[in-house]
Coordinates of C-alpha atoms in Angstrom, one line a residue:
X13 CA 0.1 0.0 0.0
X14 CA 1.2 3.5 -0.8
X15 CA 0.3 6.9 0.6
X16 CA -3.1 8.0 0.7
X17 CA -4.8 10.6 -1.6
X18 CA -8.2 11.4 -0.1
X19 CA -11.1 11.9 -2.5
X20 CA -13.0 14.9 -1.2
X21 CA -15.8 17.3 -2.2
X22 CA -14.4 20.9 -2.9
X23 CA -16.1 23.6 -0.8
X24 CA -15.9 27.2 -2.2
X25 CA -14.6 30.1 -0.3
X26 CA -17.5 32.5 0.2
X27 CA -17.6 36.0 1.6
X28 CA -19.5 35.6 4.8
X29 CA -19.6 37.0 8.3
X30 CA -16.8 35.8 10.3
X31 CA -17.3 33.6 13.3
X32 CA -15.1 32.4 16.3
X33 CA -14.0 28.9 15.5
X34 CA -14.5 26.1 18.0
X35 CA -11.2 25.3 19.9
X36 CA -9.5 22.2 18.8
X37 CA -9.4 19.3 21.1
X38 CA -6.1 17.4 21.3
X39 CA -6.6 13.8 20.2
X40 CA -4.9 11.7 22.8
X41 CA -4.6 8.0 23.4
X42 CA -7.4 7.9 25.8
X43 CA -11.0 9.0 25.1
X44 CA -11.1 12.8 24.6
X45 CA -12.6 14.9 27.4
X46 CA -15.3 17.4 26.9
X47 CA -14.5 21.0 26.8
X48 CA -16.2 23.7 29.1
X49 CA -17.9 25.4 26.1
X50 CA -19.7 23.0 24.0
X51 CA -20.2 24.0 20.4
X52 CA -23.7 24.9 19.4
X53 CA -25.4 23.8 16.3
X54 CA -24.2 26.8 14.4
X55 CA -20.6 26.2 15.3
X56 CA -20.0 29.0 17.8
X57 CA -19.1 28.1 21.3
X58 CA -22.1 28.2 23.8
X59 CA -22.8 26.9 27.2
X60 CA -25.4 24.2 27.7
X61 CA -27.7 26.6 29.7
X62 CA -27.8 28.9 26.5
X63 CA -30.3 26.5 24.8
X64 CA -33.1 28.1 27.0
X65 CA -33.7 31.8 26.9
X66 CA -33.1 33.5 30.2
X67 CA -36.3 34.5 31.9
X68 CA -38.5 32.4 29.7
X69 CA -41.1 30.0 31.1
X70 CA -41.6 26.4 29.9
X71 CA -44.8 27.6 28.2
X72 CA -43.0 30.4 26.3
X73 CA -40.6 27.9 24.9
X74 CA -43.2 25.4 23.8
X75 CA -45.1 28.2 22.0
X76 CA -41.9 29.1 20.2
X77 CA -41.3 25.7 19.0
X78 CA -44.8 25.2 17.6
X79 CA -45.1 28.6 16.0
X80 CA -44.7 29.2 12.2
X81 CA -41.1 29.0 11.0
X82 CA -39.2 32.2 10.8
X83 CA -36.6 32.7 8.3
X84 CA -33.7 35.0 7.4
X85 CA -30.8 34.9 5.0
X86 CA -27.8 33.1 6.8
X87 CA -24.3 34.5 7.0
X88 CA -22.9 31.1 8.1
X89 CA -24.0 28.3 5.8
X90 CA -22.2 27.5 2.6
X91 CA -24.1 26.3 -0.5
X92 CA -22.9 22.8 -1.6
X93 CA -20.4 23.3 -4.5
X94 CA -21.7 20.1 -6.1
X95 CA -25.1 21.6 -6.6
X96 CA -26.1 23.7 -9.8
X97 CA -27.4 26.6 -7.6
X98 CA -25.9 29.9 -8.4
X99 CA -26.4 33.1 -6.6
X100 CA -28.5 31.7 -3.6
X101 CA -28.1 32.0 0.0
X102 CA -28.7 29.6 3.0
X103 CA -31.9 30.2 5.0
X104 CA -32.2 30.2 8.7
X105 CA -34.9 28.4 10.6
X106 CA -35.7 29.3 14.1
X107 CA -32.1 30.9 14.5
X108 CA -30.3 27.9 13.0
X109 CA -28.7 27.9 9.5
X110 CA -30.3 25.3 7.3
X111 CA -26.9 24.0 6.1
X112 CA -27.1 20.4 7.8
X113 CA -24.5 17.7 7.8
X114 CA -25.6 14.3 9.0
X115 CA -23.4 11.2 9.5
X116 CA -24.0 7.4 9.9
X117 CA -20.9 5.4 10.9
X118 CA -21.0 1.6 11.4
X119 CA -17.6 0.2 12.3
X120 CA -18.8 -3.4 12.2
X121 CA -19.6 -3.2 8.4
X122 CA -16.8 -0.4 7.7
X123 CA -19.7 1.8 6.6
X124 CA -19.6 5.6 6.7
X125 CA -22.3 7.6 5.0
X126 CA -23.0 11.3 4.9
X127 CA -26.0 13.4 4.0
X128 CA -26.1 17.1 3.3
X129 CA -29.5 18.8 3.7
X130 CA -29.9 22.6 2.9
X131 CA -32.7 25.1 2.5
X132 CA -31.7 27.7 -0.1
X133 CA -33.3 30.9 -1.3
X134 CA -32.7 31.9 -4.8
X135 CA -34.0 34.8 -6.9
X136 CA -36.0 34.0 -9.9
X137 CA -37.4 36.3 -12.6
X138 CA -40.9 36.1 -11.0
X139 CA -39.5 36.5 -7.3
X140 CA -37.8 34.6 -4.6
X141 CA -38.0 30.8 -4.7
X142 CA -36.8 28.2 -2.2
X143 CA -34.8 25.0 -2.9
X144 CA -34.5 22.0 -0.7
X145 CA -31.3 20.4 -1.8
X146 CA -30.0 17.0 -0.6
X147 CA -26.8 15.1 -1.3
X148 CA -25.7 11.9 0.2
X149 CA -23.6 8.8 -0.2
X150 CA -20.3 7.1 1.2
X151 CA -17.9 9.3 2.7
X152 CA -15.1 10.0 0.2
X153 CA -17.5 10.0 -2.8
X154 CA -19.5 12.7 -4.3
X155 CA -22.8 10.9 -3.8
X156 CA -26.1 11.7 -5.5
X157 CA -28.1 14.8 -5.1
X158 CA -31.7 16.0 -5.5
X159 CA -33.4 19.5 -5.6
X160 CA -37.0 20.5 -5.0
X161 CA -38.1 24.0 -5.7
X162 CA -40.9 25.9 -3.8
X163 CA -42.5 29.4 -4.1
X164 CA -43.3 29.8 -0.5
X165 CA -41.2 29.4 2.6
X166 CA -43.8 27.4 4.6
X167 CA -44.0 24.7 2.0
X168 CA -40.1 24.6 1.6
X169 CA -39.6 24.6 5.4
X170 CA -42.0 21.7 5.8
X171 CA -40.2 19.7 3.1
X172 CA -36.9 20.5 4.8
X173 CA -38.1 19.2 8.2
X174 CA -39.5 16.1 6.7
X175 CA -36.3 15.2 5.0
X176 CA -34.6 15.9 8.3
X177 CA -36.9 13.7 10.3
X178 CA -36.7 10.9 7.8
X179 CA -32.9 10.8 8.1
X180 CA -32.6 11.2 11.9
X181 CA -35.9 10.2 13.5
X182 CA -35.9 13.5 15.2
X183 CA -37.9 16.7 14.7
X184 CA -35.9 19.7 13.6
X185 CA -36.5 21.4 17.1
X186 CA -35.0 18.3 18.8
X187 CA -31.8 18.1 16.5
X188 CA -29.4 18.2 19.4
X189 CA -31.1 15.2 21.1
X190 CA -29.4 11.8 21.3
X191 CA -29.4 9.9 17.9
X192 CA -32.0 7.3 17.2
X193 CA -30.8 3.6 16.5
X194 CA -29.9 3.1 12.8
X195 CA -30.4 6.7 12.0
X196 CA -28.2 9.5 11.0
X197 CA -26.5 11.8 13.6
X198 CA -26.8 15.6 13.3
X199 CA -23.2 16.8 13.1
X200 CA -22.3 20.2 14.5
X201 CA -20.1 22.1 11.9
X202 CA -17.4 24.6 12.2
X203 CA -18.7 27.1 9.6
X204 CA -15.5 29.2 9.8
X205 CA -13.5 26.3 8.4
X206 CA -16.1 25.5 6.0
X207 CA -16.2 28.9 4.5
X208 CA -12.5 28.7 4.2
X209 CA -12.8 25.4 2.2
X210 CA -11.3 23.3 5.1
X211 CA -7.9 24.7 4.1
X212 CA -6.6 25.3 7.6
X213 CA -4.6 22.1 7.8
X214 CA -3.0 19.7 5.5
X215 CA -2.5 15.9 6.3
X216 CA 0.6 13.7 5.8
X217 CA 1.2 10.0 6.0
X218 CA 4.5 8.3 7.0
X219 CA 6.4 6.0 4.5
X220 CA 9.1 3.7 5.7
X221 CA 8.7 0.6 3.7
X222 CA 10.0 1.9 0.3
X223 CA 6.5 1.7 -1.4
X224 CA 6.7 3.0 -4.9
X225 CA 10.4 3.8 -4.5
X226 CA 9.8 6.4 -1.9
X227 CA 12.4 7.1 0.7
X228 CA 11.4 7.2 4.4
X229 CA 9.5 10.4 5.4
X230 CA 6.3 12.2 5.6
X231 CA 4.3 12.8 2.4
X232 CA 1.4 15.1 1.7
X233 CA -2.1 13.8 0.9
X234 CA -2.9 14.7 -2.7
X235 CA -6.0 16.3 -1.4
X236 CA -6.4 16.8 2.4
X237 CA -9.9 18.5 2.5
X238 CA -12.0 15.4 3.1
X239 CA -9.8 14.4 6.1
X240 CA -9.7 17.9 7.4
X241 CA -13.5 18.0 7.2
X242 CA -13.8 14.9 9.3
X243 CA -11.2 16.3 11.8
X244 CA -13.2 19.5 12.1
X245 CA -16.4 17.4 12.7
X246 CA -14.6 15.5 15.3
X247 CA -13.3 18.4 17.3
X248 CA -16.6 20.3 17.0
X249 CA -18.7 17.5 18.5
X250 CA -17.1 17.1 21.9
X251 CA -20.1 15.0 23.2
X252 CA -19.9 12.6 20.2
X253 CA -16.1 11.9 20.1
X254 CA -16.6 8.1 20.4
X255 CA -18.9 8.2 17.4
X256 CA -16.9 10.5 15.1
X257 CA -13.3 9.5 16.0
X258 CA -13.4 6.4 13.8
X259 CA -14.3 7.2 10.2
X260 CA -14.2 5.4 7.0
X261 CA -13.2 6.9 3.7
X262 CA -14.1 5.2 0.3
X263 CA -11.7 5.5 -2.5
X264 CA -11.8 4.3 -6.1
X265 CA -10.7 0.9 -5.0
X266 CA -10.4 0.5 -1.2
X267 CA -11.8 1.8 2.0
X268 CA -9.7 3.3 4.7
X269 CA -10.3 3.6 8.3
X270 CA -9.0 6.9 9.7
X271 CA -8.5 6.8 13.4
X272 CA -8.5 10.4 14.6
X273 CA -7.4 9.5 18.1
X274 CA -4.7 7.1 17.4
X275 CA -3.7 9.1 14.3
X276 CA -3.5 6.0 12.0
X277 CA -5.1 4.9 8.8
X278 CA -5.7 1.3 7.8
X279 CA -6.7 -0.2 4.5
X280 CA -9.6 -2.3 5.7
X281 CA -10.5 -3.9 2.3
X282 CA -7.0 -4.9 1.4
X283 CA -5.9 -8.5 2.6
X284 CA -2.7 -7.0 4.1
X285 CA -4.6 -4.3 6.0
X286 CA -1.6 -2.0 5.9
X287 CA -1.5 0.6 8.5
X288 CA 0.4 4.0 8.3
X289 CA 0.8 7.0 10.7
X290 CA -0.8 10.1 9.8
X291 CA -0.9 13.6 11.3
X292 CA -2.1 17.1 10.7
X293 CA 0.1 20.2 9.9
X294 CA -1.4 23.5 10.6
X295 CA -1.0 25.6 7.5
X296 CA 0.0 28.6 9.7
X297 CA 2.7 26.7 11.7
X298 CA 6.4 27.1 10.8
X299 CA 8.3 24.1 9.1
X300 CA 11.0 22.5 11.1
X301 CA 13.4 19.6 10.5
X302 CA 11.6 16.3 10.3
X303 CA 11.7 13.3 12.8
X304 CA 10.6 9.8 12.1
X305 CA 7.9 8.4 14.3
X306 CA 8.8 5.5 16.7
X307 CA 8.2 2.0 15.4
X308 CA 4.7 0.6 15.5
X309 CA 5.5 -2.0 18.2
X310 CA 5.8 0.8 20.7
X311 CA 3.0 2.3 22.7
X312 CA 1.0 4.9 20.8
X313 CA 1.7 7.5 23.3
X314 CA 5.6 7.1 22.6
X315 CA 5.2 6.3 18.9
X316 CA 3.0 9.1 17.7
X317 CA 4.8 12.0 16.0
X318 CA 5.0 15.2 17.9
X319 CA 1.8 17.3 17.6
X320 CA 2.3 20.0 20.1
X321 CA 1.7 22.9 17.7
X322 CA -0.7 20.8 15.4
X323 CA -3.2 19.5 17.9
X324 CA -2.1 20.8 21.2
X325 CA -0.4 17.6 22.4
X326 CA 2.4 17.7 24.9
X327 CA 4.9 15.7 23.0
X328 CA 8.3 17.4 22.0
X329 CA 8.4 19.4 18.9
X330 CA 8.7 16.9 16.0
X331 CA 7.1 18.9 12.9
X332 CA 8.0 17.0 9.8
X333 CA 9.5 18.3 6.6
X334 CA 6.6 18.9 4.3
X335 CA 7.4 17.0 1.2
X336 CA 6.0 17.2 -2.2
X337 CA 3.3 14.7 -2.9
X338 CA 3.6 12.2 -5.7
X339 CA 1.9 12.6 -9.0
X340 CA -1.9 12.6 -8.5
X341 CA -3.1 9.2 -7.6
X342 CA -6.1 7.3 -9.1
X343 CA -7.4 6.2 -5.7
X344 CA -7.0 6.7 -2.0
X345 CA -3.9 4.9 -1.2
X346 CA -2.1 4.3 -4.6
X347 CA 0.2 6.7 -6.2
X348 CA 2.0 7.2 -9.6
X349 CA 5.7 6.6 -10.3
X350 CA 7.7 8.1 -7.4
X351 CA 9.1 11.5 -7.4
X352 CA 12.1 12.5 -5.1
X353 CA 10.7 14.3 -2.0
X354 CA 11.8 17.9 -1.8
X355 CA 11.7 20.3 1.2
X356 CA 9.5 23.4 0.6
X357 CA 9.3 26.6 2.6
X358 CA 6.2 27.9 4.6
X359 CA 3.8 29.2 2.0
X360 CA 3.1 32.9 2.2
X361 CA -0.4 34.3 3.2
X362 CA -1.0 35.3 -0.4
X363 CA -0.1 31.9 -1.8
X364 CA -2.2 30.3 0.8
X365 CA -5.3 32.3 -0.2
X366 CA -4.8 31.8 -3.8
X367 CA -4.4 28.1 -3.2
X368 CA -7.5 27.8 -1.2
X369 CA -9.5 29.8 -3.7
X370 CA -8.1 27.5 -6.5
X371 CA -9.0 24.3 -4.5
X372 CA -12.7 25.3 -4.3
X373 CA -13.3 26.5 -7.7
X374 CA -13.4 23.5 -9.9
X375 CA -12.8 23.8 -13.7
X376 CA -15.6 22.5 -16.0
X377 CA -15.1 19.0 -17.3
X378 CA -13.0 18.6 -20.4
X379 CA -15.9 17.4 -22.4
X380 CA -19.6 17.7 -21.8
X381 CA -22.8 17.3 -23.9
X382 CA -25.9 19.4 -23.4
X383 CA -29.1 18.0 -24.9
X384 CA -31.8 20.6 -25.0
X385 CA -35.4 19.7 -25.0
X386 CA -38.2 22.2 -25.9
X387 CA -41.6 21.1 -25.0
X388 CA -44.3 21.4 -27.8
X389 CA -47.2 23.9 -27.5
X390 CA -49.7 21.0 -27.9
X391 CA -49.7 17.2 -28.6
X392 CA -51.4 15.6 -31.5
X393 CA -54.4 13.3 -30.5
X394 CA -54.9 9.9 -32.1
X395 CA -53.0 7.9 -34.6
X396 CA -51.1 9.6 -37.4
X397 CA -52.9 9.4 -40.7
X398 CA -49.9 7.8 -42.4
X399 CA -49.8 5.0 -39.9
X400 CA -53.2 3.6 -41.0
X401 CA -54.8 2.0 -44.1
X402 CA -58.2 0.4 -45.0
X403 CA -58.4 -3.2 -44.3
X404 CA -58.4 -5.5 -47.4
X405 CA -61.6 -7.3 -48.5
X406 CA -59.9 -10.6 -47.4
X407 CA -60.1 -9.5 -43.8
X408 CA -62.6 -11.3 -41.6
X409 CA -64.8 -8.6 -40.3
X410 CA -66.9 -11.1 -38.2
X411 CA -64.0 -11.1 -35.8
X412 CA -64.1 -8.9 -32.5
X413 CA -62.4 -5.6 -31.9
X414 CA -60.0 -6.3 -29.1
X415 CA -60.8 -2.7 -27.7
X416 CA -64.5 -2.7 -27.5
X417 CA -65.3 -6.5 -28.2
X418 CA -67.8 -5.6 -30.9
X419 CA -67.8 -7.1 -34.2
X420 CA -65.6 -5.3 -36.7
X421 CA -68.3 -5.0 -39.3
X422 CA -70.4 -2.9 -37.0
X423 CA -68.4 0.3 -37.5
X424 CA -65.7 1.7 -39.8
X425 CA -62.4 -0.1 -39.3
X426 CA -58.7 0.7 -40.0
X427 CA -55.5 -1.3 -39.9
X428 CA -52.1 -0.4 -38.6
X429 CA -49.2 -0.3 -41.1
X430 CA -46.8 -1.5 -38.5
X431 CA -48.5 -4.8 -37.8
X432 CA -51.7 -5.1 -39.8
X433 CA -54.0 -5.4 -36.8
X434 CA -57.5 -4.2 -37.4
X435 CA -59.6 -2.1 -34.9
X436 CA -62.6 0.2 -35.1
X437 CA -61.2 3.7 -36.1
X438 CA -62.8 5.3 -33.0
X439 CA -61.4 2.7 -30.7
X440 CA -57.8 2.9 -32.0
X441 CA -58.0 6.7 -31.8
X442 CA -59.1 6.6 -28.2
X443 CA -56.5 4.1 -27.3
X444 CA -53.6 6.0 -28.9
X445 CA -54.3 9.1 -26.5
X446 CA -53.2 6.8 -23.7
X447 CA -50.2 5.2 -25.4
X448 CA -48.9 5.2 -29.0
X449 CA -48.7 1.6 -29.5
X450 CA -50.8 -1.3 -31.0
X451 CA -53.0 -2.8 -28.2
X452 CA -52.4 -6.3 -29.4
X453 CA -48.7 -6.7 -30.1
X454 CA -47.5 -3.4 -28.5
X455 CA -45.6 -2.3 -31.7
X456 CA -44.7 1.4 -31.4
X457 CA -46.6 3.6 -33.9
X458 CA -44.4 6.8 -34.5
X459 CA -42.3 8.3 -31.8
X460 CA -43.6 8.6 -28.3
X461 CA -44.1 12.1 -26.9
X462 CA -44.0 12.8 -23.2
X463 CA -45.2 15.7 -21.1
X464 CA -42.0 17.0 -19.7
X465 CA -41.4 20.7 -19.6
X466 CA -38.5 22.3 -21.4
X467 CA -35.0 22.0 -20.0
X468 CA -31.5 20.7 -20.5
X469 CA -29.8 17.4 -19.8
X470 CA -25.9 17.8 -19.4
X471 CA -23.7 14.8 -19.7
X472 CA -20.1 14.7 -18.5
X473 CA -17.5 12.3 -17.0
X474 CA -16.2 12.7 -13.6
X475 CA -13.0 11.1 -12.2
X476 CA -15.0 9.9 -9.2
X477 CA -15.6 6.1 -8.6
X478 CA -19.2 5.2 -9.3
X479 CA -20.6 3.3 -6.2
X480 CA -20.3 -0.4 -6.8
X481 CA -17.9 -0.2 -9.7
X482 CA -14.2 0.3 -10.3
X483 CA -14.5 2.9 -13.1
X484 CA -15.2 6.6 -13.5
X485 CA -18.7 8.1 -13.3
X486 CA -20.9 9.4 -16.0
X487 CA -22.5 12.4 -14.6
X488 CA -26.0 13.5 -15.6
X489 CA -27.5 17.0 -14.6
X490 CA -30.9 17.7 -15.3
X491 CA -32.1 21.3 -15.2
X492 CA -35.8 22.2 -15.8
X493 CA -36.6 25.8 -14.9
X494 CA -40.1 26.8 -13.6
X495 CA -42.6 27.8 -16.2
X496 CA -46.2 27.8 -17.4
X497 CA -48.0 24.6 -17.9
X498 CA -49.2 23.7 -21.4
X499 CA -52.7 22.4 -22.5
X500 CA -51.7 18.9 -22.0
X501 CA -50.8 19.4 -18.2
X502 CA -53.0 19.2 -15.3
X503 CA -53.6 22.9 -15.0
X504 CA -52.9 24.7 -18.3
X505 CA -51.7 28.4 -18.0
X506 CA -50.8 27.8 -14.1
X507 CA -47.1 28.1 -13.1
X508 CA -45.2 24.9 -12.3
X509 CA -42.2 24.4 -10.1
X510 CA -38.7 23.7 -11.5
X511 CA -36.4 20.7 -10.9
X512 CA -32.8 20.0 -10.8
X513 CA -31.6 16.3 -10.4
X514 CA -28.4 14.5 -10.8
X515 CA -27.7 11.0 -11.7
X516 CA -24.6 8.7 -11.8
X517 CA -23.7 5.8 -14.2
X518 CA -20.7 3.7 -14.4
X519 CA -18.4 4.7 -17.2
X520 CA -18.4 1.3 -18.8
X521 CA -20.3 -0.4 -21.7
X522 CA -23.4 -1.0 -19.4
X523 CA -23.5 2.7 -18.3
X524 CA -23.1 3.9 -21.9
X525 CA -25.9 1.7 -23.1
X526 CA -28.2 3.0 -20.4
X527 CA -27.1 6.5 -21.2
X528 CA -28.4 6.1 -24.7
X529 CA -31.8 5.1 -23.4
X530 CA -31.9 7.9 -20.9
X531 CA -31.0 10.4 -23.6
X532 CA -33.7 9.2 -25.9
X533 CA -36.2 9.3 -23.0
X534 CA -35.2 12.9 -22.3
X535 CA -35.4 14.1 -25.9
X536 CA -38.8 12.7 -26.2
X537 CA -40.1 14.4 -23.1
X538 CA -40.6 11.1 -21.3
X539 CA -38.3 11.6 -18.3
X540 CA -40.4 14.1 -16.4
X541 CA -43.9 15.6 -16.1
X542 CA -45.9 18.1 -14.2
X543 CA -48.2 16.9 -11.4
X544 CA -48.3 16.4 -7.5
X545 CA -45.1 15.6 -5.8
X546 CA -45.2 12.1 -4.2
X547 CA -42.8 13.3 -1.6
X548 CA -44.4 16.6 -0.5
X549 CA -48.1 16.2 -1.8
X550 CA -47.7 19.6 -3.4
X551 CA -49.4 20.2 -6.7
X552 CA -48.0 21.8 -9.9
X553 CA -44.5 20.4 -9.4
X554 CA -42.1 19.0 -11.9
X555 CA -41.9 15.3 -11.0
X556 CA -40.3 12.2 -12.5
X557 CA -42.5 10.6 -15.0
X558 CA -43.6 7.0 -14.4

């Protein structure tokens, strides 16, 4: 096993009101102790008594919880960079930013899942709209996302709270309560670090076995942001250390256990289960000569590298030389041909800022294809005239019409060119309004036409492992803006909600074949329709067509 290169999600640097970061807790060999000021849900330090307003009675508190949701633009939350939302802002509900991170960790199965839930206000041409955004998957992967758009805060807040309760088993007002069995845990976030793109620290791994021709020493992760995010969650949730100290990061080929107490990483899916020491380097700390950690057979307390100005530990100063990482690796734990490690000086403030900004702004995919669909103003009813012909005299008109079960000679009849089956002309015209195919053999007559509103389907390839496959992902982004319903929708002339949805396919022969079918479905308007949302029960929404 070679050094790790954590796969992570880029977080943009946003201009927001600053906030005092939560003090880091030194990871020791024993269970971490609680700090006097426990971080509140918005990341700021707050005492336990601050959850109840001073001078308020229990009745007053109960009325506050059951009142209608209050909202304001948030200065703390960060819109997920994996979304397609531009120019929006995170909303507040009852004083809490609606930028939620949830985690579900199961060490027995090496499972580590995350779920992002956000309520975002966006400005549309007709006014303000609200988007409930979700994204989830295995930690270390991008996961899958959905977006639901609403025109009122009350409906959007109800959907947001329902999504939260489905994941956690808790109501929004009880989000700080203990987690329910087999449910996600509400994770307190350090929004100061999140706004900075989790660029406050870099992570390194120790090599002493000559893997990939590397000499002994500390090497940078190719991308430290995912591990830095997990570390910030660990230090910001002082009452859940035992739950968040053992995390599992999925890579393109393996799953790694990252122990934030023992400062070790272990490949739990490789037969060798190779373990390596890791540590965090504060980006503002000076660089000093490196020291090798003690052998693994020694106790953790004596073998861990010095972390006194990284995590606050009391070990002697042993800051490593920061070595250049190998060429970008294809997965967490595998690297390209070795490059000789070089010592580099402490980066300047300007270079750190430019690096952080560059990390959070991803360049567009090298190739992407946009398929635009324009909904027709109206749909033709019945069978196209060129698909019909008059039955020949040899046809037995004493047979029954399979649609109405009357004799064929009782009313005018026609036959289909595609299959030569005969029906009453009024019967087949009525049947085609439901589905453009032969009722007997299901032969397609003409091209199908769905009821999808206008929009775009963007297809690109992402260098992220598709879950369950050892290949890249084909990324599909659907974008259907809000608009006016056509005469073939439920409420012609009334406005309908928009929809943004993402899909992932494996970049192999099976995924490419399925992509052809999805593209055909999109171009024929069969993928989406306008109706009542099965999730929220709200009418006039863009939903997936069935």
